[in-house]
Coordinates of C-alpha atoms and ligand atoms in Angstrom, one line a residue:
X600 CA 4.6 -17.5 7.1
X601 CA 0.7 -18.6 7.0
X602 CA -1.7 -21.1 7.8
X603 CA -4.0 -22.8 5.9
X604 CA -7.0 -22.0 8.2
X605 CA -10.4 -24.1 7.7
X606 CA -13.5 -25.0 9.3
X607 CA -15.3 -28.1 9.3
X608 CA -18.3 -30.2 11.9
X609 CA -17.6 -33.3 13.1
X610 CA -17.0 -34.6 16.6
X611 CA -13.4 -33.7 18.7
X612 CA -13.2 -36.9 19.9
X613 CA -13.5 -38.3 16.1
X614 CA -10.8 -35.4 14.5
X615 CA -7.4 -37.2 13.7
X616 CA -5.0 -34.7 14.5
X617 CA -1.8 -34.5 16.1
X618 CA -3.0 -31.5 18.4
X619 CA -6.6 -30.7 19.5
X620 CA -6.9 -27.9 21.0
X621 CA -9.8 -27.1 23.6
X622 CA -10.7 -24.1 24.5
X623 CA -12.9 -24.0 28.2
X624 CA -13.9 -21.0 30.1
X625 CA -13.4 -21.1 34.1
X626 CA -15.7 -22.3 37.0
X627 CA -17.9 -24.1 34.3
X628 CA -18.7 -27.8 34.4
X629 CA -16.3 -29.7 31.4
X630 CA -19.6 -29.1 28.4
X631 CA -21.3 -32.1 27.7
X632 CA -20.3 -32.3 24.0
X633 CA -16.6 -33.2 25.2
X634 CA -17.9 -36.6 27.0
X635 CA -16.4 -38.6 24.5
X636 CA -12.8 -36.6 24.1
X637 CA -12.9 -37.1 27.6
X638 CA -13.1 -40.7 27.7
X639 CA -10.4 -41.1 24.7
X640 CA -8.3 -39.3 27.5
X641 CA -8.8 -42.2 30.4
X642 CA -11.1 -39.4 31.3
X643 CA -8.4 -37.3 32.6
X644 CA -10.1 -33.8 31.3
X645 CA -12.8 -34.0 34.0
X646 CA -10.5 -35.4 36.7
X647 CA -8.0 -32.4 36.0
X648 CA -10.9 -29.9 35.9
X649 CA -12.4 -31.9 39.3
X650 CA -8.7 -31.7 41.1
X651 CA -8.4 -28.0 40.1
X652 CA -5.3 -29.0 38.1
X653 CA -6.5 -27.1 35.5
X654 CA -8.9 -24.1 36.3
X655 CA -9.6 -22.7 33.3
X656 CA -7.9 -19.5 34.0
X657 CA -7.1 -16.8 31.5
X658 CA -3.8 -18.1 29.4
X659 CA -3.6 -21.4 31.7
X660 CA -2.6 -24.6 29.5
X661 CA -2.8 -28.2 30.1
X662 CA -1.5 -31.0 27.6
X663 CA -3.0 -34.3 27.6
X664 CA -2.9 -37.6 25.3
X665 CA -5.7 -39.4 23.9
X666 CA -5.6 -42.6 22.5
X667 CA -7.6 -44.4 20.1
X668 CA -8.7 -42.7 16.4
X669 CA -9.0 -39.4 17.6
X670 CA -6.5 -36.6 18.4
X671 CA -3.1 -38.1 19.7
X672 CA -2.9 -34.8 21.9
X673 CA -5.4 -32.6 23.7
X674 CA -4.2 -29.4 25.0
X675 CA -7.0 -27.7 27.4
X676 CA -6.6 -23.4 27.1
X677 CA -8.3 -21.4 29.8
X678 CA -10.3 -18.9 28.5
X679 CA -10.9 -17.4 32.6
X680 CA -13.8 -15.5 32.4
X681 CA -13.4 -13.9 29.2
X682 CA -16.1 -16.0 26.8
X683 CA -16.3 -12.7 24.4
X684 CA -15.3 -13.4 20.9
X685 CA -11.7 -11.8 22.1
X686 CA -11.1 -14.3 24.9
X687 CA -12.1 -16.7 22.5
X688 CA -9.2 -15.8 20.0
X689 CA -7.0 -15.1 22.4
X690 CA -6.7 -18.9 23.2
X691 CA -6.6 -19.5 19.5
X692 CA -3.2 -17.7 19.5
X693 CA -2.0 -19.9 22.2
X694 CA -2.8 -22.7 20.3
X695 CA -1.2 -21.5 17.3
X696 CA 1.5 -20.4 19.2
X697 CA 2.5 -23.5 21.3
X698 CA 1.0 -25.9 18.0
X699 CA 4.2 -23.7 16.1
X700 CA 6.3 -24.2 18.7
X701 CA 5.7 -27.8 19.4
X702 CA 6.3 -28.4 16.0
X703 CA 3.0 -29.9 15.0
X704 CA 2.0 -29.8 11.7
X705 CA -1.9 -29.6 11.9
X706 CA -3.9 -28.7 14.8
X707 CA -7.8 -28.3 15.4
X708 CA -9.5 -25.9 17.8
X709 CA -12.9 -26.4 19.7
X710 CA -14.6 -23.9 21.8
X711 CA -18.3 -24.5 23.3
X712 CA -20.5 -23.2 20.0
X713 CA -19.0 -20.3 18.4
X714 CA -20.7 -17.8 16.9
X715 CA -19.4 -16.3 13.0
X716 CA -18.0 -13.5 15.1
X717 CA -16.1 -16.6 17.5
X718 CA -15.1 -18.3 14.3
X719 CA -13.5 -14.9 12.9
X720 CA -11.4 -14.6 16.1
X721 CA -10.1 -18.0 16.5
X722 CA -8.8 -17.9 12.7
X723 CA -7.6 -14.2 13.2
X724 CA -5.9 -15.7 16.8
X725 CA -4.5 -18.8 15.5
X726 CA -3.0 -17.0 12.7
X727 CA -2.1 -14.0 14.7
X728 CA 0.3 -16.9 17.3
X729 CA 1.6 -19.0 14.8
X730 CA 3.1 -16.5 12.8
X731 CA 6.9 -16.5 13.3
X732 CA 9.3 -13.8 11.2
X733 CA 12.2 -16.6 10.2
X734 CA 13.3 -14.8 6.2
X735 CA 16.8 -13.7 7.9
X736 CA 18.0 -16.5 9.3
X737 CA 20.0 -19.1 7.7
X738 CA 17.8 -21.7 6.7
X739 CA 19.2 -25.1 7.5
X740 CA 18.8 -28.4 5.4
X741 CA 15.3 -29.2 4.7
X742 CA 15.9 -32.6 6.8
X743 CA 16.8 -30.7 9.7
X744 CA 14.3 -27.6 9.5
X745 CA 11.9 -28.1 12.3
X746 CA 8.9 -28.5 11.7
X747 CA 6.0 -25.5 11.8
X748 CA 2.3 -25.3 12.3
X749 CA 0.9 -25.7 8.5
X750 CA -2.9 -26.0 8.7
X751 CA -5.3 -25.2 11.7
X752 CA -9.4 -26.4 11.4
X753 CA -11.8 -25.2 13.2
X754 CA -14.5 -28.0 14.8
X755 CA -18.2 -26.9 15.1
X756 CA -21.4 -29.1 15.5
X757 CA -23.1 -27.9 12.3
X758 CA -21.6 -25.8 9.5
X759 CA -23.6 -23.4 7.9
X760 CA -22.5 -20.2 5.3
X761 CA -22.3 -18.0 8.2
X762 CA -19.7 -19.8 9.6
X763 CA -18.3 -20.5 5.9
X764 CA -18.4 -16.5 5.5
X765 CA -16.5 -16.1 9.1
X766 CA -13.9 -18.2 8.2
X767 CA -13.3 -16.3 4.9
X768 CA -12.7 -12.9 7.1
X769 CA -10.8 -14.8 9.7
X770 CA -8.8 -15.2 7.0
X771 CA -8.3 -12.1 5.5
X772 CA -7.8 -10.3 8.9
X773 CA -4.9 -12.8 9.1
X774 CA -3.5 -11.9 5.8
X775 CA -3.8 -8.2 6.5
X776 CA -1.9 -8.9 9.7
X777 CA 0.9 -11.2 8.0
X778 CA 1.4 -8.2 5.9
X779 CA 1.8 -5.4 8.7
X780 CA 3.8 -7.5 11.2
X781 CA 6.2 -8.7 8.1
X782 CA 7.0 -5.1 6.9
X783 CA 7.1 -4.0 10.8
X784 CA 9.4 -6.5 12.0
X785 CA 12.2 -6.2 8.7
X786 CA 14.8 -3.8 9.7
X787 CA 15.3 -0.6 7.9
X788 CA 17.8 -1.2 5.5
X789 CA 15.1 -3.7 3.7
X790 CA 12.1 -1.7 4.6
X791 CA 12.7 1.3 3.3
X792 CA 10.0 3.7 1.7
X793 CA 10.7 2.3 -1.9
X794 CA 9.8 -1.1 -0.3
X795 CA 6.6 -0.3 1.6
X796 CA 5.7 1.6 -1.7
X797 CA 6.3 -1.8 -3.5
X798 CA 4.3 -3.4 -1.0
X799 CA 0.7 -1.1 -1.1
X800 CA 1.3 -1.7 -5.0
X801 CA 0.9 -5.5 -4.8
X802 CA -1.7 -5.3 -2.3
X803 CA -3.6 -2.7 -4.6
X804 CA -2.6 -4.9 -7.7
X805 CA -3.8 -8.1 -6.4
X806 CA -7.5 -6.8 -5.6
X807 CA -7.6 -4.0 -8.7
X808 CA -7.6 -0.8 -6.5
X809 CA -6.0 2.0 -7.5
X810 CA -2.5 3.5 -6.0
X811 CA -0.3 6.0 -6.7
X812 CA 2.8 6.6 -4.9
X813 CA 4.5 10.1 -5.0
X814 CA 8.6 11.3 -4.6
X815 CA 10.4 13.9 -3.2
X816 CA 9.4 16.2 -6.1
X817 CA 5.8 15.8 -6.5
X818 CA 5.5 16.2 -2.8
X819 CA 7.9 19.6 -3.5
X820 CA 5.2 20.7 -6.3
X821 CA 2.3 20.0 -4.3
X822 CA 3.9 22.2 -1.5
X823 CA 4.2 19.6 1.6
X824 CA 6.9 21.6 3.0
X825 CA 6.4 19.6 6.5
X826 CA 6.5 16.4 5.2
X827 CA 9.7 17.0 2.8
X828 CA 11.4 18.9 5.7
X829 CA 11.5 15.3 7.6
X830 CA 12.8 13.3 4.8
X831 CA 15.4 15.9 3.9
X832 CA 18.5 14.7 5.8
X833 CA 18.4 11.2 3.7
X834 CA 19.0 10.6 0.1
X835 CA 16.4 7.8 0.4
X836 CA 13.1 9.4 -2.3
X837 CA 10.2 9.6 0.6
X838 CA 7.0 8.0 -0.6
X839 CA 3.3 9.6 -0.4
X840 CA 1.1 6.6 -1.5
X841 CA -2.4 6.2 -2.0
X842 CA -4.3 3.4 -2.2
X843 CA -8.3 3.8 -2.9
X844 CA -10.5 0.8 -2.6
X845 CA -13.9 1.3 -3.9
X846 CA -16.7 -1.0 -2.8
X847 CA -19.2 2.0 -2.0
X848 CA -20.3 4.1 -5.2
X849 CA -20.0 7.4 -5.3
X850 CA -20.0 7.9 -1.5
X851 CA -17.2 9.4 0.5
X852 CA -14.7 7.7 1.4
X853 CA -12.9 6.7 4.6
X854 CA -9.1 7.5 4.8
X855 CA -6.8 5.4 6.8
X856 CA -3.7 7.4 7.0
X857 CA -0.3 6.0 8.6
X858 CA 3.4 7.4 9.8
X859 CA 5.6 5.4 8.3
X860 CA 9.2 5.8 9.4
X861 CA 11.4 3.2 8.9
X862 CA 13.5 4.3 10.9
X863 CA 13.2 7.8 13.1
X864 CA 16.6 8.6 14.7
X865 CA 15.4 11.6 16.1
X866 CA 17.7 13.6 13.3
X867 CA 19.4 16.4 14.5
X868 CA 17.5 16.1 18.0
X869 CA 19.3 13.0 18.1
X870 CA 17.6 10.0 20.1
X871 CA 19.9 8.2 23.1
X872 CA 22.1 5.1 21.6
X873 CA 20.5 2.5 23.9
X874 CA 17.6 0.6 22.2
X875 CA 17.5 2.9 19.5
X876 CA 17.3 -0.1 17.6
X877 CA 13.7 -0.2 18.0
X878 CA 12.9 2.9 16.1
X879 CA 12.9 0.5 13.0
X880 CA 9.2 0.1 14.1
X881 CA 8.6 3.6 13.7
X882 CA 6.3 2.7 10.3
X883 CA 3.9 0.4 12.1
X884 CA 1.1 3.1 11.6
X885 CA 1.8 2.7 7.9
X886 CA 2.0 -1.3 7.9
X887 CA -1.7 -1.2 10.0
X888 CA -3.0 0.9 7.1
X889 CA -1.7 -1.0 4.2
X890 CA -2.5 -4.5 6.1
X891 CA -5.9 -3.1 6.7
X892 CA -6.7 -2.3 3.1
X893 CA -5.4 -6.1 2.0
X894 CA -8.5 -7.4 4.6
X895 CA -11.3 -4.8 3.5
X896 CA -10.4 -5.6 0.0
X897 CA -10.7 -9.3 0.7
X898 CA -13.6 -8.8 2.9
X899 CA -15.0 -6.7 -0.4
X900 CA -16.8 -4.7 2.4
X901 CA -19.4 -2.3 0.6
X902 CA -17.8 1.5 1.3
X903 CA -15.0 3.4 -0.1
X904 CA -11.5 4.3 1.8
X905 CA -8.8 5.4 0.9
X906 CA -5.3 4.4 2.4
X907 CA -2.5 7.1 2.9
X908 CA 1.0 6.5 3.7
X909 CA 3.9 8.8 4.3
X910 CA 7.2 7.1 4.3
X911 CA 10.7 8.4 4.7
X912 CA 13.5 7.7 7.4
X913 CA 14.3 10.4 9.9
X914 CA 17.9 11.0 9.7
X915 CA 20.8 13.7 10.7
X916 CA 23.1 14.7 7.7
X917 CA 24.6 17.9 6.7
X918 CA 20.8 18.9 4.8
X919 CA 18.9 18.1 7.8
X920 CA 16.6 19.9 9.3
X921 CA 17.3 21.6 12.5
X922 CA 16.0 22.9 14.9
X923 CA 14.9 26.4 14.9
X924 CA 13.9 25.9 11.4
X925 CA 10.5 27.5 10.8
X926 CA 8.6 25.4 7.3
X927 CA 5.6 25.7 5.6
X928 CA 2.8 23.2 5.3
X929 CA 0.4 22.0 2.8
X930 CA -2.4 24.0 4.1
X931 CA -0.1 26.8 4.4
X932 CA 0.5 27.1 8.0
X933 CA 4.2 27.8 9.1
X934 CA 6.1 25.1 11.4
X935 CA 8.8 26.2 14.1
X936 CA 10.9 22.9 14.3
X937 CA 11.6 23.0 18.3
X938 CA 13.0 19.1 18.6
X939 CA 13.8 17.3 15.2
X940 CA 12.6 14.0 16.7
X941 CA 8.6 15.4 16.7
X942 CA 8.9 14.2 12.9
X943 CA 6.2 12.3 13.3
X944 CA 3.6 15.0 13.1
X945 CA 5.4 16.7 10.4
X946 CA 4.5 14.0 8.0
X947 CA 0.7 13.4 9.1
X948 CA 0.3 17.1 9.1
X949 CA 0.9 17.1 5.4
X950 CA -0.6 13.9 4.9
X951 CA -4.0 15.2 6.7
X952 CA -4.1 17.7 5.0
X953 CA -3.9 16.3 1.5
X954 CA -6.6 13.6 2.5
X955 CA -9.2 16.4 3.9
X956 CA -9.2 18.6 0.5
X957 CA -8.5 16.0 -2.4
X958 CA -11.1 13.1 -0.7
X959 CA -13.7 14.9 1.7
X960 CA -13.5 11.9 3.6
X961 CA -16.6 11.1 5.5
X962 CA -14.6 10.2 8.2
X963 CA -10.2 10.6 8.4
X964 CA -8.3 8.3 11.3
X965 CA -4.9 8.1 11.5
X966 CA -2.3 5.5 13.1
X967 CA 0.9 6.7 14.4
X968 CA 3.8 5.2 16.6
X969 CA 4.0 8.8 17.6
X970 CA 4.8 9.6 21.2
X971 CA 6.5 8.1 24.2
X972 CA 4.3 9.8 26.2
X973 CA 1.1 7.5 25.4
X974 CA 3.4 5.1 26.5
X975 CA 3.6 6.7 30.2
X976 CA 0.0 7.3 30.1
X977 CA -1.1 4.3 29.4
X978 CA 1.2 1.6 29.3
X979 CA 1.6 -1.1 26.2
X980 CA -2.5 -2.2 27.0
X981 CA -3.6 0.3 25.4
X982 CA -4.0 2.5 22.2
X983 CA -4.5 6.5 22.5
X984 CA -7.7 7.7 21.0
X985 CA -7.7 11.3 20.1
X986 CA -9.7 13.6 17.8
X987 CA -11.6 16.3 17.1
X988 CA -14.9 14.3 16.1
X989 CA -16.4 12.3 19.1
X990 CA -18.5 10.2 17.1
X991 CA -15.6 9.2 15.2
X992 CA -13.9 8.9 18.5
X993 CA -16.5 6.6 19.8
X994 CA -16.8 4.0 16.9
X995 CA -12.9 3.6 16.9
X996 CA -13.0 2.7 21.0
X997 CA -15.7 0.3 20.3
X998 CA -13.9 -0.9 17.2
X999 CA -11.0 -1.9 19.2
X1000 CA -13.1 -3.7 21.9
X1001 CA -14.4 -5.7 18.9
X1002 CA -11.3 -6.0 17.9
X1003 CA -9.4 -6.9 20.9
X1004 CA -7.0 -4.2 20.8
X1005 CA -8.1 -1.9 23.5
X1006 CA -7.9 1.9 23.1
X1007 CA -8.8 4.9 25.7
X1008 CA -9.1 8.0 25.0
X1009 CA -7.3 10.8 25.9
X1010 CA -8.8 14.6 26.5
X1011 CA -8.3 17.2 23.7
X1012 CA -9.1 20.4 25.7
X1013 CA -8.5 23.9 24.4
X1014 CA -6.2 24.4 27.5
X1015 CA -3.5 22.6 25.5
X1016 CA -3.5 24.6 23.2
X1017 CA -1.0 27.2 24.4
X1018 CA 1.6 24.6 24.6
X1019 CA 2.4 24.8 21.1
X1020 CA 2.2 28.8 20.6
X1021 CA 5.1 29.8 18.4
X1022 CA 7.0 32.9 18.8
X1023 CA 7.5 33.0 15.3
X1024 CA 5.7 30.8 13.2
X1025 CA 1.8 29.6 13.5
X1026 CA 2.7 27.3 15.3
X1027 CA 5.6 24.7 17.0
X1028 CA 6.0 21.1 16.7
X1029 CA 6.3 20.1 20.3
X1030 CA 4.7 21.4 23.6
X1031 CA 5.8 21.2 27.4
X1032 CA 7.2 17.5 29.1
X1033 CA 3.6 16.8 30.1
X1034 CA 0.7 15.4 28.5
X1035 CA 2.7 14.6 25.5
X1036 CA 0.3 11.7 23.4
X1037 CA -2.2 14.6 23.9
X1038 CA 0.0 18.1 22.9
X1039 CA 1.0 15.7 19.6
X1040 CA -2.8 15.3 18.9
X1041 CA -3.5 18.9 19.4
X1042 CA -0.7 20.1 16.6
X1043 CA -2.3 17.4 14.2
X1044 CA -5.7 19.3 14.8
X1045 CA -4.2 22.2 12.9
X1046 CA -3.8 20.4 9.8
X1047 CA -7.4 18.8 9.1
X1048 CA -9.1 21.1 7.6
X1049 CA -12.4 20.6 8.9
X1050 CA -12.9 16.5 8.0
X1051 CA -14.4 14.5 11.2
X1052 CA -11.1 13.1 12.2
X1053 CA -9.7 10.9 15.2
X1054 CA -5.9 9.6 15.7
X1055 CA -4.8 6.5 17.2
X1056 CA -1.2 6.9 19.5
X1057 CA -0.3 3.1 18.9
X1058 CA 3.4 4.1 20.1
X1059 CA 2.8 1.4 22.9
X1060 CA 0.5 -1.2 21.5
X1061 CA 1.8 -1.7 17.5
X1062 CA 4.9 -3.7 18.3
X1063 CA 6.3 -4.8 21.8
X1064 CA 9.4 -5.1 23.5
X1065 CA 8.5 -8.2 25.8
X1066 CA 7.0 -11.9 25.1
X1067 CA 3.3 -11.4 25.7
X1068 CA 3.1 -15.2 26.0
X1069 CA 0.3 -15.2 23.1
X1070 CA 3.3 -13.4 20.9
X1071 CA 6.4 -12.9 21.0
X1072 CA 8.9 -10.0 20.7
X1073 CA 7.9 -7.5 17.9
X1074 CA 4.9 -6.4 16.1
X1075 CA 1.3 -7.3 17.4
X1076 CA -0.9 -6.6 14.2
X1077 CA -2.2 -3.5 16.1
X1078 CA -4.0 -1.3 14.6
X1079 CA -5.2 -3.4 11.6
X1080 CA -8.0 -5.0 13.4
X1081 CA -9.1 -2.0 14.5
X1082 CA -9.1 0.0 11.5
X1083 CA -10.8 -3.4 9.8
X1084 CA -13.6 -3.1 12.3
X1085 CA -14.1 0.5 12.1
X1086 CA -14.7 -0.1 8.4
X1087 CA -17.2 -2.1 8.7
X1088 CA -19.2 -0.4 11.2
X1089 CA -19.7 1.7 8.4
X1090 CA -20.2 -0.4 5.8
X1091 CA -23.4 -1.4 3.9
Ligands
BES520 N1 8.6 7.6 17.1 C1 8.7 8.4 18.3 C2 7.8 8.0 19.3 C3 8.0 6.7 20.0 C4 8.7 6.6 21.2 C5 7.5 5.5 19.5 C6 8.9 5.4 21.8 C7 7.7 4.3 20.2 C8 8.4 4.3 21.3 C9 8.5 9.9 17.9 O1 8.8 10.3 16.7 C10 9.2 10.7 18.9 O2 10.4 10.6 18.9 N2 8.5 11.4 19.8 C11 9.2 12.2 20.8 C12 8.5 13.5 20.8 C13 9.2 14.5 21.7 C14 10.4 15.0 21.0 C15 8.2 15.6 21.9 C16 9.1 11.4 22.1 O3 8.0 10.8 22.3 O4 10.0 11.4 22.8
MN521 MN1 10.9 10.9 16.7
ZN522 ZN1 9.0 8.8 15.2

């Protein structure tokens, strides 16, 4: 489900809509420009304000009604202190959110002049709360169907290209995000790797990149024993696809690599029954990648990167892999298989490596749902940043400030190191209870072959368990915005 998301000027007071929403930062004075909405509302905006009814805070909400030509409702958002271009589209989810809910059909959002990067964010946000994952549910007679958000306009003072040109990558960070959050939240049986393969192809056929997508016997031939050992306890074909977007020359690319599980079990290693459900979301890396391409295609940003995905469902069967098993890599390194449920790493090992030697990417990132123990260190706030290249490191944490999808990163000190010594191969796939998110990140280290790489642990961020009041249970769009903005930085 989408939007139609546009931008026009014009005064709030004078923007016949069913919802207005307004969005006002905390311990400021009600801005002059809203003297007129303020009077179509009996004036009841600066008397709420005044009686510290409404105070602006962070997520705080008032509805109102106007009368006369205007909007028939106001609905005040508190912004708190947060007037950063995040803050800003955080409110625009509310208002998409609660316009969706409400069942209003067209809404319009004002924020005290917003700047292109503003404008991006409140199309991204509005998007980003209004979308709603309904394809599985019995539809009922179009009379009865409630109604749903369908268009959102953004009011400035004075429209220029800039803010013509914001709009447009509001709107493709939007689709990207429609696109990561639909294939994250449908269950496994309809998301399986054939399906995600499907997807990258439209996404690469719609803007003219290129993509190839790879089976169980190519991957045999091109000797990704780590990956195949993963996907060998399904008869599902695993998919290595490959998407490359050029917009840059002849320069090195970027790769975007993902984990894309659609469903990790644990295999042999078998996970616990309770809430296992979840581990459908085990291919949100992979839905962040291919969402990610859709925007930087739209965006037709001016670099090259190249998307990788490894898809395949981790499952125990009588040719599963078990542990004990000791298998060989791409880059030829041997794997001792301690827990079958580190699969995760098994397929970005291979994946890594591929990237490094067939694109000499200028810079390699990947996303992974790939521990629970980011999870423990740093809760569902935050993303995990880990790699080998600290420059690389430090665009992607100021990426995801950008972004607003905070990230922190964790230490990758030779000291871990000895956790994941092998008696009997080069190396093993898990290390001691502690410091998990980090022991993951150090195995991946063996596998990248020299490119200036970082990994996101989005195992707490990409999808969550709870309403976050902006959005509700399921997928968050995380990392797409990220990987989006990291691009950029980049690009010319
Ligand atoms: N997909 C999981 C990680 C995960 C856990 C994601 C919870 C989201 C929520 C991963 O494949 C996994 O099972 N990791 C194990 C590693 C352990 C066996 C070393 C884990 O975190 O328990
Ligand atoms: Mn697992
Ligand atoms: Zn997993």
């Amino acid at each position: 489900m989408r939007i139609m998301l546009a931008i026009k000027a014009g005064d709030p007071a004078a923007c016949r809509v069913p919802l207005l929403a307004i969005a006002l930062a905390s311990g400021k004075a009600v801005p002059r420009d809203l003297a007129r909405l303020d009077r179509a509302t009996g004036g009841a905006i600066a008397r709420a304000v005044k009686a510290k009814d409404f105070k602006a805070g962070r997520d705080e909400t008032l509805l109102l009604y106007a009368e006369g030509v205007g909007p028939q409702r106001v609905m005040l958002i508190g912004m708190g202190l947060s007037v950063t271009a995040g803050g800003i589209g955080r409110a625009a989810a509310i208002a998409g959110r609660r316009a969706n809910a409400m069942g209003v059909q067209r809404a319009a959002f004002w924020v005290a002049s917003p700047d292109a990067e503003a404008i991006e964010s409140i199309a991204a946000g509005a998007s980003l709360g209004a979308w709603e994952y309904r394809e599985l549910k019995t539809q009922p007679p179009a009379s009865e169907r409630p109604k749903a958000l369908e268009s959102l306009t953004i009011l400035v003072a004075k429209l220029d290209a800039a803010g013509r040109a914001a709009l447009a990558n509001g709107r493709a960070i939007a689709e990207g995000h429609i696109i990561a959050r639909t294939l994250a939240m449908m269950p496994g049986n309809l998301c399986t790797p054939e399906y995600i393969a499907a997807t990258a192809q439209a996404v690469a056929k719609r803007h003219g990149l290129k993509c190839t997508v790879r089976g169980r016997k190519e991957m045999r031939a091109l000797g990704m024993g780590s990956f195949l050992a993963v996907a060998q306890g399904t008869p599902q074909d695993p998919k290595l696809i490959v998407m490359e977007y050029n917009g840059g020359g002849s320069e090195r690319p970027i790769c975007l690599v993902g984990k894309g599980l659609c469903f990790d079990s644990g295999g042999i290693s078998i996970k616990p029954a309770d809430r296992m459900e979840w581990m459908k979301f085990d291919m949100c890396g992979a839905a962040g990648v291919i969402g990610a391409m859709e925007a930087i295609a739209r965006m037709k940003l001016k670099i090259n990167v190249v998307g990788l995905v490894g898809s395949t469902t981790n499952m125990p069967s009588g040719t599963a892999m078990n542990p004990g098993d000791v298998v060989k890599a791409l880059n030829g390194k041997t794997i001792e298989i301690i827990n079958t449920d580190a699969e995760g790493r098994l397929v970005l090992a291979d994946l890594l490596s591929y990237a490094a030697r067939e694109f000499k990417p200028q810079a390699m990132i990947d996303a992974a749902t790939l521990t629970g123990a980011v999870v423990v260190a740093l809760g569902n706030t935050a993303t995990g940043v880990m790699g080998t290249d600290q420059k690389v490191v430090d665009e992607l944490l100021a990426a995801g400030r950008r972004a607003g999808e905070p990230s922190w990163q964790l230490p990758m000190w030779d000291e871990y190191k000895d956790q994941i010594k092998s008696d009997i191969a080069d190396v093993k796939n898990i290390g001691s209870r502690g410091g998990g998110a980090i022991t993951a990140a150090i195995f991946l280290a063996e596998f990248i072959e020299g490119a200036p790489w970082a990994h996101l642990d989005i195992a707490g961020t990409a999808y969550t368990e709870m309403d976050l009041g902006i959005i509700g249970r399921g997928p968050t769009g995380v990392p797409v915005r990220t990987f989006v903005e990291f691009v950029r930085g980049r690009a010319r």
